[in-house]
mmCIF file of C-alpha atoms in Angstrom:
data_model
loop_
_atom_site.group_PDB
_atom_site.id
_atom_site.type_symbol
_atom_site.label_atom_id
_atom_site.label_comp_id
_atom_site.label_asym_id
_atom_site.label_seq_id
_atom_site.Cartn_x
_atom_site.Cartn_y
_atom_site.Cartn_z
ATOM 1 C CA UNK K 582 16.869 65.270 245.504
ATOM 2 C CA UNK K 583 14.977 65.581 242.301
ATOM 3 C CA UNK K 584 13.880 68.916 241.151
ATOM 4 C CA UNK K 585 10.519 69.692 239.796
ATOM 5 C CA UNK K 586 10.281 72.795 237.538
ATOM 6 C CA UNK K 587 6.960 74.108 236.270
ATOM 7 C CA UNK K 588 6.199 76.516 233.642
ATOM 8 C CA UNK K 589 4.743 79.133 233.410
ATOM 9 C CA UNK K 590 4.479 80.298 237.037
ATOM 10 C CA UNK K 591 1.314 82.206 235.995
ATOM 11 C CA UNK K 592 -0.905 82.208 233.017
ATOM 12 C CA UNK K 593 -3.999 83.851 232.063
ATOM 13 C CA UNK K 594 -6.903 82.187 230.663
ATOM 14 C CA UNK K 595 -10.947 82.283 229.713
ATOM 15 C CA UNK K 596 -13.718 80.273 230.928
ATOM 16 C CA UNK K 597 -14.035 77.974 227.758
ATOM 17 C CA UNK K 598 -10.231 78.250 227.088
ATOM 18 C CA UNK K 599 -7.694 75.817 226.969
ATOM 19 C CA UNK K 600 -4.683 75.643 229.382
ATOM 20 C CA UNK K 601 -1.372 73.534 229.241
ATOM 21 C CA UNK K 602 1.159 73.302 231.938
ATOM 22 C CA UNK K 603 4.517 71.822 231.826
ATOM 23 C CA UNK K 604 6.415 70.232 234.512
ATOM 24 C CA UNK K 605 10.218 69.235 234.024
ATOM 25 C CA UNK K 606 11.952 66.594 236.576
ATOM 26 C CA UNK K 607 15.716 67.079 236.850
ATOM 27 C CA UNK K 608 16.287 63.172 236.359
ATOM 28 C CA UNK K 609 13.939 60.831 234.917
ATOM 29 C CA UNK K 610 10.744 59.666 236.940
ATOM 30 C CA UNK K 611 9.434 57.458 234.292
ATOM 31 C CA UNK K 612 5.402 58.035 234.782
ATOM 32 C CA UNK K 613 5.632 58.621 238.699
ATOM 33 C CA UNK K 614 4.298 61.923 238.505
ATOM 34 C CA UNK K 615 0.952 63.563 239.975
ATOM 35 C CA UNK K 616 -0.884 66.492 239.292
ATOM 36 C CA UNK K 617 -2.789 68.683 242.119
ATOM 37 C CA UNK K 618 -5.109 71.401 241.936
ATOM 38 C CA UNK K 619 -5.181 73.987 245.088
ATOM 39 C CA UNK K 620 -7.782 76.696 245.420
ATOM 40 C CA UNK K 621 -7.202 79.320 247.863
ATOM 41 C CA UNK K 622 -7.588 78.418 251.474
ATOM 42 C CA UNK K 623 -8.029 74.828 250.440
ATOM 43 C CA UNK K 624 -5.695 71.596 250.482
ATOM 44 C CA UNK K 625 -4.571 70.326 247.233
ATOM 45 C CA UNK K 626 -6.771 67.991 245.481
ATOM 46 C CA UNK K 627 -5.255 65.049 243.615
ATOM 47 C CA UNK K 628 -6.139 65.210 239.782
ATOM 48 C CA UNK K 629 -4.023 62.663 238.168
ATOM 49 C CA UNK K 630 -1.568 60.137 239.080
ATOM 50 C CA UNK K 631 1.103 58.090 237.133
ATOM 51 C CA UNK K 632 1.291 60.793 234.634
ATOM 52 C CA UNK K 633 -2.397 60.367 233.029
ATOM 53 C CA UNK K 634 -4.505 58.408 235.197
ATOM 54 C CA UNK K 635 -7.635 60.577 236.044
ATOM 55 C CA UNK K 636 -8.431 60.241 239.727
ATOM 56 C CA UNK K 637 -12.041 59.177 240.057
ATOM 57 C CA UNK K 638 -14.460 62.129 240.119
ATOM 58 C CA UNK K 639 -12.253 64.366 238.502
ATOM 59 C CA UNK K 640 -13.690 65.928 235.144
ATOM 60 C CA UNK K 641 -12.669 64.393 231.906
ATOM 61 C CA UNK K 642 -11.472 68.064 230.572
ATOM 62 C CA UNK K 643 -8.451 67.267 232.804
ATOM 63 C CA UNK K 644 -5.543 65.027 231.020
ATOM 64 C CA UNK K 645 -2.038 64.206 231.677
ATOM 65 C CA UNK K 646 0.689 63.279 229.488
ATOM 66 C CA UNK K 647 4.386 62.515 229.646
ATOM 67 C CA UNK K 648 7.174 60.403 230.684
ATOM 68 C CA UNK K 649 10.737 60.362 231.714
ATOM 69 C CA UNK K 650 11.551 64.079 232.286
ATOM 70 C CA UNK K 651 8.818 66.039 230.772
ATOM 71 C CA UNK K 652 5.110 65.994 231.588
ATOM 72 C CA UNK K 653 1.856 68.053 230.579
ATOM 73 C CA UNK K 654 -1.214 69.064 232.287
ATOM 74 C CA UNK K 655 -3.790 70.193 229.917
ATOM 75 C CA UNK K 656 -7.120 71.588 230.946
ATOM 76 C CA UNK K 657 -9.526 72.098 228.151
ATOM 77 C CA UNK K 658 -12.991 74.016 228.142
ATOM 78 C CA UNK K 659 -11.693 75.820 231.214
ATOM 79 C CA UNK K 660 -14.459 76.223 234.044
ATOM 80 C CA UNK K 661 -14.621 78.962 236.710
ATOM 81 C CA UNK K 662 -13.702 76.598 239.455
ATOM 82 C CA UNK K 663 -10.381 75.690 237.473
ATOM 83 C CA UNK K 664 -8.852 79.070 238.074
ATOM 84 C CA UNK K 665 -6.590 77.774 241.061
ATOM 85 C CA UNK K 666 -2.940 76.671 241.594
ATOM 86 C CA UNK K 667 -1.612 73.423 239.864
ATOM 87 C CA UNK K 668 1.262 71.521 241.282
ATOM 88 C CA UNK K 669 3.102 68.555 239.969
ATOM 89 C CA UNK K 670 4.774 65.909 242.188
ATOM 90 C CA UNK K 671 7.117 63.251 241.428
ATOM 91 C CA UNK K 672 7.013 59.943 243.451
ATOM 92 C CA UNK K 673 9.749 58.055 241.805
ATOM 93 C CA UNK K 674 12.049 58.342 244.609
ATOM 94 C CA UNK K 675 12.362 59.810 248.126
ATOM 95 C CA UNK K 676 12.063 62.734 249.127
ATOM 96 C CA UNK K 677 8.954 63.163 247.239
ATOM 97 C CA UNK K 678 9.005 66.515 245.723
ATOM 98 C CA UNK K 679 6.643 69.392 244.364
ATOM 99 C CA UNK K 680 7.050 71.775 241.496
ATOM 100 C CA UNK K 681 6.696 75.300 242.482
ATOM 101 C CA UNK K 682 3.219 75.733 241.103
ATOM 102 C CA UNK K 683 1.294 77.273 238.344
ATOM 103 C CA UNK K 684 -1.266 79.751 238.897
ATOM 104 C CA UNK K 685 -4.188 79.846 236.307
ATOM 105 C CA UNK K 686 -5.731 83.148 236.603
ATOM 106 C CA UNK K 687 -8.459 85.354 234.455
ATOM 107 C CA UNK V 122 -15.850 57.874 253.146
ATOM 108 C CA UNK V 123 -12.144 58.591 254.539
ATOM 109 C CA UNK V 124 -11.647 61.922 256.104
ATOM 110 C CA UNK V 125 -8.485 63.618 257.819
ATOM 111 C CA UNK V 126 -8.507 66.515 260.244
ATOM 112 C CA UNK V 127 -5.408 68.112 261.710
ATOM 113 C CA UNK V 128 -5.203 69.889 265.224
ATOM 114 C CA UNK V 129 -2.197 71.852 266.609
ATOM 115 C CA UNK V 130 -1.242 74.809 268.557
ATOM 116 C CA UNK V 131 -1.483 77.417 266.107
ATOM 117 C CA UNK V 132 1.421 79.470 267.655
ATOM 118 C CA UNK V 133 4.866 78.422 268.995
ATOM 119 C CA UNK V 134 7.940 80.233 270.317
ATOM 120 C CA UNK V 135 11.501 79.541 268.790
ATOM 121 C CA UNK V 136 12.896 76.403 270.307
ATOM 122 C CA UNK V 137 9.814 74.870 271.423
ATOM 123 C CA UNK V 138 8.333 71.463 270.162
ATOM 124 C CA UNK V 139 5.304 71.387 267.525
ATOM 125 C CA UNK V 140 2.790 68.600 268.391
ATOM 126 C CA UNK V 141 0.052 68.056 265.355
ATOM 127 C CA UNK V 142 -2.483 65.317 265.251
ATOM 128 C CA UNK V 143 -4.285 64.079 262.528
ATOM 129 C CA UNK V 144 -7.689 62.360 263.265
ATOM 130 C CA UNK V 145 -8.695 59.786 260.563
ATOM 131 C CA UNK V 146 -12.382 59.035 260.216
ATOM 132 C CA UNK V 147 -13.749 56.200 257.870
ATOM 133 C CA UNK V 148 -10.468 54.086 258.147
ATOM 134 C CA UNK V 149 -8.462 52.580 260.462
ATOM 135 C CA UNK V 150 -5.001 53.962 260.806
ATOM 136 C CA UNK V 151 -3.550 50.488 261.298
ATOM 137 C CA UNK V 152 -5.079 48.774 258.581
ATOM 138 C CA UNK V 153 -2.808 46.542 256.672
ATOM 139 C CA UNK V 154 -1.615 48.399 253.450
ATOM 140 C CA UNK V 155 -2.222 52.018 254.631
ATOM 141 C CA UNK V 156 0.268 54.887 255.060
ATOM 142 C CA UNK V 157 0.025 58.273 255.909
ATOM 143 C CA UNK V 158 2.035 61.432 255.696
ATOM 144 C CA UNK V 159 2.499 64.916 256.828
ATOM 145 C CA UNK V 160 3.353 67.548 254.215
ATOM 146 C CA UNK V 161 3.654 71.588 254.996
ATOM 147 C CA UNK V 162 3.424 74.618 252.767
ATOM 148 C CA UNK V 163 5.514 77.663 253.799
ATOM 149 C CA UNK V 164 3.555 80.908 253.126
ATOM 150 C CA UNK V 165 3.108 81.823 249.434
ATOM 151 C CA UNK V 166 5.599 79.099 248.880
ATOM 152 C CA UNK V 167 5.343 75.345 247.296
ATOM 153 C CA UNK V 168 4.732 71.987 249.046
ATOM 154 C CA UNK V 169 7.129 70.321 251.203
ATOM 155 C CA UNK V 170 7.042 66.386 251.965
ATOM 156 C CA UNK V 171 8.007 65.999 255.926
ATOM 157 C CA UNK V 172 7.532 62.165 256.235
ATOM 158 C CA UNK V 173 5.497 58.900 256.195
ATOM 159 C CA UNK V 174 4.243 56.399 258.651
ATOM 160 C CA UNK V 175 3.062 52.984 257.620
ATOM 161 C CA UNK V 176 0.328 51.200 259.197
ATOM 162 C CA UNK V 177 2.867 49.145 260.875
ATOM 163 C CA UNK V 178 4.582 52.163 262.485
ATOM 164 C CA UNK V 179 7.629 52.143 259.973
ATOM 165 C CA UNK V 180 8.663 55.723 259.109
ATOM 166 C CA UNK V 181 10.313 57.696 256.508
ATOM 167 C CA UNK V 182 11.439 61.105 256.765
ATOM 168 C CA UNK V 183 12.729 63.977 254.255
ATOM 169 C CA UNK V 184 16.491 63.832 255.153
ATOM 170 C CA UNK V 185 16.810 67.635 256.247
ATOM 171 C CA UNK V 186 13.960 67.180 258.858
ATOM 172 C CA UNK V 187 14.834 63.714 259.932
ATOM 173 C CA UNK V 188 16.815 64.606 263.245
ATOM 174 C CA UNK V 189 13.835 66.852 264.174
ATOM 175 C CA UNK V 190 10.598 65.049 263.185
ATOM 176 C CA UNK V 191 9.116 61.872 264.547
ATOM 177 C CA UNK V 192 5.671 60.621 263.275
ATOM 178 C CA UNK V 193 4.101 57.811 265.029
ATOM 179 C CA UNK V 194 0.264 56.317 264.999
ATOM 180 C CA UNK V 195 -1.801 55.825 267.993
ATOM 181 C CA UNK V 196 -4.188 53.045 267.234
ATOM 182 C CA UNK V 197 -6.364 53.254 270.134
ATOM 183 C CA UNK V 198 -7.145 56.984 269.087
ATOM 184 C CA UNK V 199 -7.054 56.242 265.310
ATOM 185 C CA UNK V 200 -4.956 58.961 264.971
ATOM 186 C CA UNK V 201 -1.310 59.814 263.680
ATOM 187 C CA UNK V 202 0.990 62.582 264.979
ATOM 188 C CA UNK V 203 3.854 64.873 264.046
ATOM 189 C CA UNK V 204 6.355 66.121 266.568
ATOM 190 C CA UNK V 205 8.893 68.424 265.371
ATOM 191 C CA UNK V 206 11.710 69.867 267.942
ATOM 192 C CA UNK V 207 13.513 72.960 268.186
ATOM 193 C CA UNK V 208 11.331 74.822 265.804
ATOM 194 C CA UNK V 209 12.336 78.419 264.105
ATOM 195 C CA UNK V 210 10.688 80.678 261.830
ATOM 196 C CA UNK V 211 11.461 78.730 258.996
ATOM 197 C CA UNK V 212 9.009 75.912 260.317
ATOM 198 C CA UNK V 213 6.102 78.438 259.855
ATOM 199 C CA UNK V 214 3.858 76.852 257.487
ATOM 200 C CA UNK V 215 0.430 75.233 256.832
ATOM 201 C CA UNK V 216 0.943 71.601 258.015
ATOM 202 C CA UNK V 217 -1.316 68.799 256.079
ATOM 203 C CA UNK V 218 -1.886 65.267 256.840
ATOM 204 C CA UNK V 219 -2.622 63.178 253.981
ATOM 205 C CA UNK V 220 -3.318 59.747 252.874
ATOM 206 C CA UNK V 221 -1.120 57.790 250.483
ATOM 207 C CA UNK V 222 -3.047 56.429 247.475
ATOM 208 C CA UNK V 223 -0.805 53.209 247.293
ATOM 209 C CA UNK V 224 1.167 51.518 249.973
ATOM 210 C CA UNK V 225 4.846 50.891 249.706
ATOM 211 C CA UNK V 226 6.339 54.250 248.422
ATOM 212 C CA UNK V 227 5.671 55.152 245.036
ATOM 213 C CA UNK V 228 2.333 57.037 245.578
ATOM 214 C CA UNK V 229 0.821 60.075 245.435
ATOM 215 C CA UNK V 230 -1.620 61.679 248.253
ATOM 216 C CA UNK V 231 -4.977 61.064 247.245
ATOM 217 C CA UNK V 232 -6.799 62.632 250.654
ATOM 218 C CA UNK V 233 -5.612 65.720 252.405
ATOM 219 C CA UNK V 234 -6.858 67.198 255.835
ATOM 220 C CA UNK V 235 -7.810 71.265 255.372
ATOM 221 C CA UNK V 236 -4.584 72.173 256.716
ATOM 222 C CA UNK V 237 -3.554 73.915 260.118
ATOM 223 C CA UNK V 238 -1.293 76.895 260.263
ATOM 224 C CA UNK V 239 1.542 77.083 262.695
ATOM 225 C CA UNK V 240 3.273 80.200 263.264
ATOM 226 C CA UNK V 241 6.710 80.361 264.984
ATOM 227 C CA UNK V 242 7.359 83.925 266.552
ATOM 228 C CA UNK V 243 8.874 85.065 269.465
#
């Protein structure tokens, strides 16, 4: 199975700030990577797929980059609704696996 | 607008069988090109893919769950289901049903149900 490792596990940020989350795969996954946002008590929400394609309706302050084994999610101009936990997921090869999550807190 | 809604028992005893259903509205579960998945999230932990069913009924499972899990579609009810046998405390989790963004395997999950908590306890 492909292991997905996110860093950091938790990060502190402020409204209006910039956040960068890293996700590393244990083997190459090309660009078959998605990012999700999960608020407390809610289901995950797809933000980005194929490493850098923004899902319809997701604000442009979210962006993704990377290929191979290293990926980044960047949030610019952080908004109050953005304080949540973010997960990466590889869908290069089954079983589809997720990172352990990065909690963005105030 | 496609929406998904899980339903299930909430509480089970060890060794029992878990049945969960996912009601799909706004789309047909058997429409060509659609595939549907079950994912779970253990308390305070990360997400685990359980398996996927294609519109045709073809299924794929996470290897460690394959012997206990069955996913299937009921076209008449426009639902899909998860059956998990011989549950233990390790199966305690929030279970989500989800829609695959693309058909054929390499796909993220673009729509999720709200999730249903399943607790296994004697």
